Coordinates of C-alpha atoms and ligand atoms in Angstrom, one line a residue:
X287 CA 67.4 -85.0 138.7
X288 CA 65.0 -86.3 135.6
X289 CA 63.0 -83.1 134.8
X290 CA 59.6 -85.2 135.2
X291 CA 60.4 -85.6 138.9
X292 CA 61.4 -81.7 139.1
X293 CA 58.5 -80.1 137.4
X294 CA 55.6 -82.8 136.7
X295 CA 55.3 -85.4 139.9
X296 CA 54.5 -82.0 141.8
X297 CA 51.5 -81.4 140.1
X298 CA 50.4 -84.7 139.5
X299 CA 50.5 -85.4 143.2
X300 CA 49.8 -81.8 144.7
X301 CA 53.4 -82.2 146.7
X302 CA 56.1 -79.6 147.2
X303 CA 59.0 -80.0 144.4
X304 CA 61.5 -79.6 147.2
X305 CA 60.1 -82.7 149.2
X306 CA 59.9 -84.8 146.2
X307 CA 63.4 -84.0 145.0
X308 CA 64.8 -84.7 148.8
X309 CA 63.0 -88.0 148.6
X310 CA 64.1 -89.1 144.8
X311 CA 68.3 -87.7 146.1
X312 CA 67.6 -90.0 149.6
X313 CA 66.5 -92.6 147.5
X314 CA 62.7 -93.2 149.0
X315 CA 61.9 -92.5 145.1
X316 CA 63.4 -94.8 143.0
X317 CA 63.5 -96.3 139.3
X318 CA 61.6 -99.5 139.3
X319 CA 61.3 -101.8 136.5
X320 CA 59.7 -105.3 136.2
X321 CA 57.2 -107.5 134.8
X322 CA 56.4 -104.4 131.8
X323 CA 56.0 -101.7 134.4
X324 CA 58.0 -98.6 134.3
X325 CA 57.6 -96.5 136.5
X326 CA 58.7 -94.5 139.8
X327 CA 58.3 -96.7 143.3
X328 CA 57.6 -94.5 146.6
X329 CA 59.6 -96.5 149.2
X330 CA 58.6 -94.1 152.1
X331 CA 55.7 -91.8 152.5
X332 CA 56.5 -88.1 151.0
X333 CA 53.6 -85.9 152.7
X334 CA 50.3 -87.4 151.7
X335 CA 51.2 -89.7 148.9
X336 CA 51.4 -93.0 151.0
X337 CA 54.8 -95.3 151.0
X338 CA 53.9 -98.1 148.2
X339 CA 52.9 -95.6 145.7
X340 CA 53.6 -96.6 142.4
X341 CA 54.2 -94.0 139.3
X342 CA 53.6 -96.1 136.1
X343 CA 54.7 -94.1 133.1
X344 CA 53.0 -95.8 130.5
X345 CA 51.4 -94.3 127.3
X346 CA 49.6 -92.7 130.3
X347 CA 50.8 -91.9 133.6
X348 CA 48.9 -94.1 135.7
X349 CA 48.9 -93.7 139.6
X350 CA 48.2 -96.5 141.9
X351 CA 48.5 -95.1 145.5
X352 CA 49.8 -97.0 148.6
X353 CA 47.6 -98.8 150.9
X354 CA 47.1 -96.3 153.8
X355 CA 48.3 -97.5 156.8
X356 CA 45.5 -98.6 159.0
X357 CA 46.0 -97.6 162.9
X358 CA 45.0 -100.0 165.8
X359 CA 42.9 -99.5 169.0
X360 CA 43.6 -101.3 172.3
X361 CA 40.9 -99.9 173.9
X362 CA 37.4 -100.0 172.2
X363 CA 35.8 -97.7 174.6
X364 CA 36.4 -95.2 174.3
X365 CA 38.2 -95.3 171.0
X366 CA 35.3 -96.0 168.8
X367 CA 33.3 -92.8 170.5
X368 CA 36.2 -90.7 169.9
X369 CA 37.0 -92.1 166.5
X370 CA 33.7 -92.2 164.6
X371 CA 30.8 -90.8 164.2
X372 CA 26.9 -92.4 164.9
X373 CA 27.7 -95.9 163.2
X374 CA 30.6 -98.3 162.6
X375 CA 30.8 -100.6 159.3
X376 CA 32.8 -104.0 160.9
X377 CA 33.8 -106.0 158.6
X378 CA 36.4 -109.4 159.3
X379 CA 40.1 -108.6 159.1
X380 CA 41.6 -111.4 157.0
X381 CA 45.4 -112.7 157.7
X382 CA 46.9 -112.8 154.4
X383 CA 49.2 -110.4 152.1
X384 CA 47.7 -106.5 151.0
X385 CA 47.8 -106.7 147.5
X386 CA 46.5 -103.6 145.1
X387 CA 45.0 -104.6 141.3
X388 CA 45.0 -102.3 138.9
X389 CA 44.7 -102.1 135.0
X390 CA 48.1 -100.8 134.2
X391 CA 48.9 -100.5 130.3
X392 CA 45.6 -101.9 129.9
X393 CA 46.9 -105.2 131.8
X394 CA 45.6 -106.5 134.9
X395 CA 48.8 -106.1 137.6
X396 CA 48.9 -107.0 141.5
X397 CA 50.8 -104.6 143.5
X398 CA 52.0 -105.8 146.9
X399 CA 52.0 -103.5 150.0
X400 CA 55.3 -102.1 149.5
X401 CA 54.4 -101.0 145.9
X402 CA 56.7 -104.1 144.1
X403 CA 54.5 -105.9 141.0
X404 CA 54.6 -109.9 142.3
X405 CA 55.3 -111.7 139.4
X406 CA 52.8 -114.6 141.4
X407 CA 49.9 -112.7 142.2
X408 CA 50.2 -111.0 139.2
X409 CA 49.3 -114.9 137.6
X410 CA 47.1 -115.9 140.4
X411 CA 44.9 -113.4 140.9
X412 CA 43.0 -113.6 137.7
X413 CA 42.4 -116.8 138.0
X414 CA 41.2 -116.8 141.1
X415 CA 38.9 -114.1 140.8
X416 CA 37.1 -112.4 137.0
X417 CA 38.0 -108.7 137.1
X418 CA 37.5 -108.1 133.2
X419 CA 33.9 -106.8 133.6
X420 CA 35.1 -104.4 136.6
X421 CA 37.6 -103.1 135.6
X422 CA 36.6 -102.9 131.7
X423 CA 33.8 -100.6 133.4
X424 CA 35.8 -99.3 136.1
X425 CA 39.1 -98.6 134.6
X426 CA 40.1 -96.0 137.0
X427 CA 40.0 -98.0 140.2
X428 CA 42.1 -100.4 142.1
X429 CA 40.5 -103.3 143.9
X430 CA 42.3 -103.6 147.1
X431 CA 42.5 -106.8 149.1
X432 CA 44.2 -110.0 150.8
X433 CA 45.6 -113.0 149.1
X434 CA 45.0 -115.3 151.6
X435 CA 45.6 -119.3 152.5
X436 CA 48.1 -121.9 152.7
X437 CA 49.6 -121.6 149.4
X438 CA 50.8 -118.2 150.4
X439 CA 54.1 -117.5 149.9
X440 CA 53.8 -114.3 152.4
X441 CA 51.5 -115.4 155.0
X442 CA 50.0 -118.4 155.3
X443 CA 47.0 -118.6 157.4
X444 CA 44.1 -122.0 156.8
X445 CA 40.5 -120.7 156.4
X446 CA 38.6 -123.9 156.1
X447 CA 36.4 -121.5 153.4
X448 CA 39.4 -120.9 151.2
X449 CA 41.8 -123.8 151.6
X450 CA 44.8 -123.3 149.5
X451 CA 44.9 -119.6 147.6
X452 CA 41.6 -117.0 147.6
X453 CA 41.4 -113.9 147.6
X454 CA 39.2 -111.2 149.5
X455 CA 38.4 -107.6 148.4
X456 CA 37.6 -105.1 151.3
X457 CA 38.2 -101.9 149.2
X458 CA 37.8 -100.5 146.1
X459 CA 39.8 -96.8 145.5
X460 CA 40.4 -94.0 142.7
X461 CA 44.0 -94.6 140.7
X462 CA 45.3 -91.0 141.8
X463 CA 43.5 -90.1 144.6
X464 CA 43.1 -93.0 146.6
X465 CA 39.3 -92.3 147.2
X466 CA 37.7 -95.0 148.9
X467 CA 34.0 -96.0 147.8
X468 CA 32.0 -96.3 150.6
X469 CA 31.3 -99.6 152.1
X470 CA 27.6 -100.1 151.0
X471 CA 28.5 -99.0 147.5
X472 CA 31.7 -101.1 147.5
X473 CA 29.6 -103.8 149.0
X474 CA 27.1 -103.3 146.0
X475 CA 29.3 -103.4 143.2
X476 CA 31.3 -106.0 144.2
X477 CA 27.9 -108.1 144.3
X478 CA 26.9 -106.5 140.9
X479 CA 30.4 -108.1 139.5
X480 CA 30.3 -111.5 141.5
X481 CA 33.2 -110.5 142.8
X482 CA 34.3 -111.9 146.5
X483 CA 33.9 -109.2 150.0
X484 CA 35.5 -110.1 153.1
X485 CA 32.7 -110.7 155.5
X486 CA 30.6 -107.5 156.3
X487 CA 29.0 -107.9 159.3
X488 CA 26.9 -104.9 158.8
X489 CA 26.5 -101.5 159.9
X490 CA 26.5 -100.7 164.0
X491 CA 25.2 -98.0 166.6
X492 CA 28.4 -96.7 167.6
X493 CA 26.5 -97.2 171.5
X494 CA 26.3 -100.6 171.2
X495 CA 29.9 -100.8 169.3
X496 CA 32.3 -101.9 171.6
X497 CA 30.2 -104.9 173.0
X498 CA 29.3 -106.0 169.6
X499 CA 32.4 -106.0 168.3
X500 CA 33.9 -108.1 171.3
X501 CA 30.9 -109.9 170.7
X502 CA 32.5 -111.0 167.4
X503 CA 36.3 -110.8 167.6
X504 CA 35.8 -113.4 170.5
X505 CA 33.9 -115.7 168.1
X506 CA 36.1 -115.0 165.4
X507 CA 39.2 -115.8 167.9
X508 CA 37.7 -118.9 168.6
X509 CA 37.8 -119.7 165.4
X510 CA 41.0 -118.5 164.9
X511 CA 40.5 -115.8 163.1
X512 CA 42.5 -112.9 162.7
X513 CA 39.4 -110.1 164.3
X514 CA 37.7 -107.1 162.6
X515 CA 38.5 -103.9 160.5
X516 CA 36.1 -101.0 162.0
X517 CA 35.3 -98.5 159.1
X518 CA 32.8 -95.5 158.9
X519 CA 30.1 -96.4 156.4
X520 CA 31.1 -93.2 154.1
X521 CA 34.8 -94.0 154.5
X522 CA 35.6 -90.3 155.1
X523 CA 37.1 -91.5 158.3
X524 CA 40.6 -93.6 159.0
X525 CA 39.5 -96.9 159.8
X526 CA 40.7 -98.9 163.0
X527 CA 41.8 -102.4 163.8
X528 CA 41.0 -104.5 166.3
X529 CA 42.4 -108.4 166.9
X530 CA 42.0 -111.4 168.7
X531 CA 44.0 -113.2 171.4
X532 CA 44.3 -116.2 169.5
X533 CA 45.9 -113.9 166.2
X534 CA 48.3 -112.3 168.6
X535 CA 49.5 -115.7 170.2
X536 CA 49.7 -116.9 166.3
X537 CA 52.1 -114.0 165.6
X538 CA 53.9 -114.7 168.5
X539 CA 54.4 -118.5 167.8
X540 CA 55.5 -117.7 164.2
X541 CA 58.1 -114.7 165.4
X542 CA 59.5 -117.0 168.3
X543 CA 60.4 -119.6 165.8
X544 CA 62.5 -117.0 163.9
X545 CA 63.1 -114.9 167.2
X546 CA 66.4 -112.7 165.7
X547 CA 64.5 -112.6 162.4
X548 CA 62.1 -109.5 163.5
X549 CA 62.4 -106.5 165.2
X550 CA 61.6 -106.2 169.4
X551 CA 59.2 -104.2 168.5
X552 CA 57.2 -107.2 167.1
X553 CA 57.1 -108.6 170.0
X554 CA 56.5 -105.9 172.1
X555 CA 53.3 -104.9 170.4
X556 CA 51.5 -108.2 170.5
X557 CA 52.2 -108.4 174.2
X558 CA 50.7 -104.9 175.2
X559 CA 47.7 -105.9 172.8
X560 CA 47.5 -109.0 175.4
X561 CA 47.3 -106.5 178.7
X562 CA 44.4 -104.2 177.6
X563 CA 41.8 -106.4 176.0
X564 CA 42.3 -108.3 180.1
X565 CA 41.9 -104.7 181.3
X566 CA 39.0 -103.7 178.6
X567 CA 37.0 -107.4 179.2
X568 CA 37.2 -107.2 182.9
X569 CA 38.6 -111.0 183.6
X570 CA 38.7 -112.6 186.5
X571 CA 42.2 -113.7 187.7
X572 CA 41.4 -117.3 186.3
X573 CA 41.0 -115.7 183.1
X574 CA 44.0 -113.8 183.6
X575 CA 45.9 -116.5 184.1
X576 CA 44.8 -118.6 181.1
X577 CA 45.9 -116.0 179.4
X578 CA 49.4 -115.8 180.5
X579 CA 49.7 -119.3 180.8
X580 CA 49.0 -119.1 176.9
X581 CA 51.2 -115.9 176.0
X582 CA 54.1 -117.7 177.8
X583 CA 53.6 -121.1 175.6
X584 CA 53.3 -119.0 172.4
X585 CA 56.6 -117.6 173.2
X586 CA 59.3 -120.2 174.6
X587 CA 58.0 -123.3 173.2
X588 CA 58.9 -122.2 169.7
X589 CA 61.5 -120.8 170.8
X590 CA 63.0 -124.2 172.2
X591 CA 61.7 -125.9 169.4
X592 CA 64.3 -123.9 167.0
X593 CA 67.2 -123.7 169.5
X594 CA 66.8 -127.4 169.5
X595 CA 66.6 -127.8 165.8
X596 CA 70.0 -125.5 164.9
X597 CA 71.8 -127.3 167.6
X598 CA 71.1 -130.3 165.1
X599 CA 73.6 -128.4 162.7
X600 CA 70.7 -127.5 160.6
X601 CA 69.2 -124.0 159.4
X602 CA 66.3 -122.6 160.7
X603 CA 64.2 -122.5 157.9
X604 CA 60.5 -122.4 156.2
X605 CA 59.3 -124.2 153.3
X606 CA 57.0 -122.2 151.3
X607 CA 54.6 -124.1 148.8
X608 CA 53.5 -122.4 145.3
X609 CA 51.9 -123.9 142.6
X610 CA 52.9 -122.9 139.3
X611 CA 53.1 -124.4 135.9
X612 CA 56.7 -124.8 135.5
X613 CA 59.6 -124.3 137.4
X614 CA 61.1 -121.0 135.6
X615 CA 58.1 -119.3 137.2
X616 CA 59.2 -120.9 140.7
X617 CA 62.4 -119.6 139.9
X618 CA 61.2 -116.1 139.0
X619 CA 59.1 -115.8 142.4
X620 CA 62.8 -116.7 144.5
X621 CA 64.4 -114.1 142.5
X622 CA 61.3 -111.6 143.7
X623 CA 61.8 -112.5 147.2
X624 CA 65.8 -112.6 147.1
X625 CA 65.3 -108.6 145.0
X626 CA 63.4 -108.3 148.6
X627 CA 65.7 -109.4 150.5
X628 CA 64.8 -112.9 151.4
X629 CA 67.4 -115.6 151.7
X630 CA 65.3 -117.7 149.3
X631 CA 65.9 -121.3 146.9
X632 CA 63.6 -123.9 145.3
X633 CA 63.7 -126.7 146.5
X634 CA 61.5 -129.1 144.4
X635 CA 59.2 -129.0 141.6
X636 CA 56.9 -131.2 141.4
X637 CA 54.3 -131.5 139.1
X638 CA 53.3 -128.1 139.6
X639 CA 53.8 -128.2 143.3
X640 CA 57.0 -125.8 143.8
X641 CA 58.7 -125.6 147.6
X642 CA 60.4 -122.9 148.1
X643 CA 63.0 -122.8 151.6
X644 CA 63.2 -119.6 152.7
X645 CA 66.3 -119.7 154.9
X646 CA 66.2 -117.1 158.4
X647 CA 69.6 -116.1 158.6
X648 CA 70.1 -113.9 161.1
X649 CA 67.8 -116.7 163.5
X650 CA 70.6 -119.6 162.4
X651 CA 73.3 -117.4 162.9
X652 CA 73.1 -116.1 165.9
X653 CA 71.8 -119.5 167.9
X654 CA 74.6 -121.2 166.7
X655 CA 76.9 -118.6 167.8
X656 CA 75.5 -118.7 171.5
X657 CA 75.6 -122.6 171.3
X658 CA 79.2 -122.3 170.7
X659 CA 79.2 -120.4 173.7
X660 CA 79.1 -116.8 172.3
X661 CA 78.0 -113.5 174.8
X662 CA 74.1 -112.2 174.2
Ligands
ATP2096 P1 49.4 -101.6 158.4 O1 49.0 -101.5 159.8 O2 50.5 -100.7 158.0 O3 48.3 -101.7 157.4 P2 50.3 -104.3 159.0 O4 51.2 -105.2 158.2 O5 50.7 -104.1 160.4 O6 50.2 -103.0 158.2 P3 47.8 -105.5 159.6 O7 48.0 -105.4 161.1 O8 47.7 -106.8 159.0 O9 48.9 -104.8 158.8 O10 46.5 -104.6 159.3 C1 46.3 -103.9 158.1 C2 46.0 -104.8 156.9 O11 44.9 -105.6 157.1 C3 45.7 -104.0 155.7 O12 46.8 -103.5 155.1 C4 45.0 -105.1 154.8 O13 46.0 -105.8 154.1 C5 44.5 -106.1 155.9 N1 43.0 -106.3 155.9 C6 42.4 -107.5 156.0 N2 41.1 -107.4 156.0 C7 40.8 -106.1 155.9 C8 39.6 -105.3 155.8 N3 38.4 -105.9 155.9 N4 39.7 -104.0 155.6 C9 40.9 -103.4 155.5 N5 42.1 -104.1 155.6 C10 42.1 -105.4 155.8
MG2097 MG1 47.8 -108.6 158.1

């Protein structure tokens, strides 16, 4: 057991030695080492210190804290009563990848939720977006926000705003701490440095809440957009998620391609989402049925769409695009996914256009076997 871990880490992060140790000897802590940063990778929560936390042992120890885990609501009355206090801050929940910046060892590095350094985002995101005013006046905070678009090698979702790669900020924490600004304040600074907020669709009466916010996660849907992020204006509070239809047929559409690829409780969750927003909104039983009608197409036509396809004798697959400048950087970003786990190969390169086939194994695998006629 490294003494640091033993005697300093405790301090550092006001946490019990004996919990830390446990965690570092189950091997939740762990080493971690790439693209310069040394440091100490949190690959489960240990009591308050969130699961992506990342130790960077630099000339300095620098802390960048996991992206708290933000809890969902299926039921907006009451929730939001119970939840908050007088008003709500709504802003629009984007469908992309959680990605943390920080200045680490006085460079600009992208985190991604599970507290790995992408060797991708690391490039992209400061050229998408100027943080060297921010954070040359703002060293200690991290800018937290989604990478979003279709040239996402996580999740790709088209926003006719951001086309290929953008990238949206929706909060702005302490290195250490993890202490959120609050939204005006984030919402100020982020002007000051002409740097790019999700949509803030203002500050609400929590009375009026709940209608509101269907008001706009209905629009959204329609629009097919992913649905809001509901935040108290001083951030002293969790926030709380709320999504549309259209986003949970979306994830329903993309799982079912891939079915033995994700866990039932995937599934599961986007189908209860379904049966209490037709409970909260009242509908009629046309509505209802609409509904199910949809549900039931976002689930076995995707699903016969790939049993079809591996019966061909082919893999089921996805072909994710990246744009780089040569292809040792395409190559570094499938070694990143395949460190994560990813059955992942080029493909091509391109003049700068890299494809990327990210193989679903366990999908391939087991549809083949029952097309050979193996037991479920
Ligand atoms: P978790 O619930 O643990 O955060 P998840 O993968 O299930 O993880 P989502 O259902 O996508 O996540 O919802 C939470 C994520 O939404 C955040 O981690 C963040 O990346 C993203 N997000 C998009 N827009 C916002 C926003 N305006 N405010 C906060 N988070 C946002
Ligand atoms: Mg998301």
């Amino acid at each position: 057991m490294p003494s640091f871990i033993a005697e300093e880490l405790p301090k550092l992060l006001d946490v019990e030695p004996s919990n830390l140790e446990r965690s570092f000897k189950n091997g939740n802590i762990k080493f971690y080492q790439s693209q310069g940063i040394n440091g100490l990778q949190f690959r489960k929560s240990v009591g308050k210190i969130e699961s992506g936390t990342m130790v960077c042992l630099g000339d300095k120890i620098e802390i960048i804290r996991g992206f708290p885990k933000i809890r969902r609501t299926l039921m907006l009355n009451p929730s939001l009563k119970i939840h908050f206090n007088n008003e709500v801050a709504v802003e629009e929940k984007m469908n992309g990848y959680n990605v943390r910046i920080a200045l680490v060892n006085n460079k600009i590095t992208a985190f991604t939720r599970g507290g790995y350094v992408c060797p991708y985002t690391t490039k992209k995101a400061p050229e998408i977006l100027d943080m060297v005013d921010f954070f040359r006046d703002h060293p200690d905070q991290v800018i937290c926000g989604e990478m979003v678009g279709t040239e996402n090698p996580y999740v790709t979702h088209h926003y006719r705003e951001i086309g290929k790669l953008g990238f949206k900020i929706f909060d702005i924490r302490e290195k250490g701490s993890n202490k959120p600004m609050s939204v005006q304040d984030k919402v100020e600074i982020l002007e000051l440095y002409g740097l790019p907020n999700v949509k803030f669709f203002g500050i609400i009466d929590i009375d009026v809440a709940p209608e509101r916010i269907f008001e706009l996660v209905i629009k959204l849907g329609m629009d097919d957009r992913e649905g809001v992020v509901i935040k108290d204006p001083k951030m002293e509070i969790d926030p709380l998620k709320y999504t549309s239809s259209q986003a949970h047929n979306g994830e329903l559409q993309y799982a079912f391609t891939y079915p033995f690829d994700f866990g039932r409780a995937f599934f599961f969750s986007r189908v209860i989402r379904e049966g209490f927003q037709a409970y909260e909104l009242e509908e009629s039983d046309d509505e209802i049925r609409t509904r199910a009608h949809i549900l039931g197409e976002s689930i076995i036509y995707p699903m016969i769409k790939t049993i079809k396809h591996v019966s061909k004798d082919n893999l089921a697959f996805e072909d994710i695009i990246i744009h780089v400048d040569e292809l040792e950087e395409a190559e570094e970003f499938a070694r990143h996914l395949r460190d994560l786990g990813v059955v992942a190969t080029v493909n091509s390169f391109e003049q700068g256009k890299a494809i990327i086939r990210r193989v679903h194994q366990s999908t391939t695998d087991r549809i083949s076997n029952f097309l050979r006629g193996g037991l479920y």
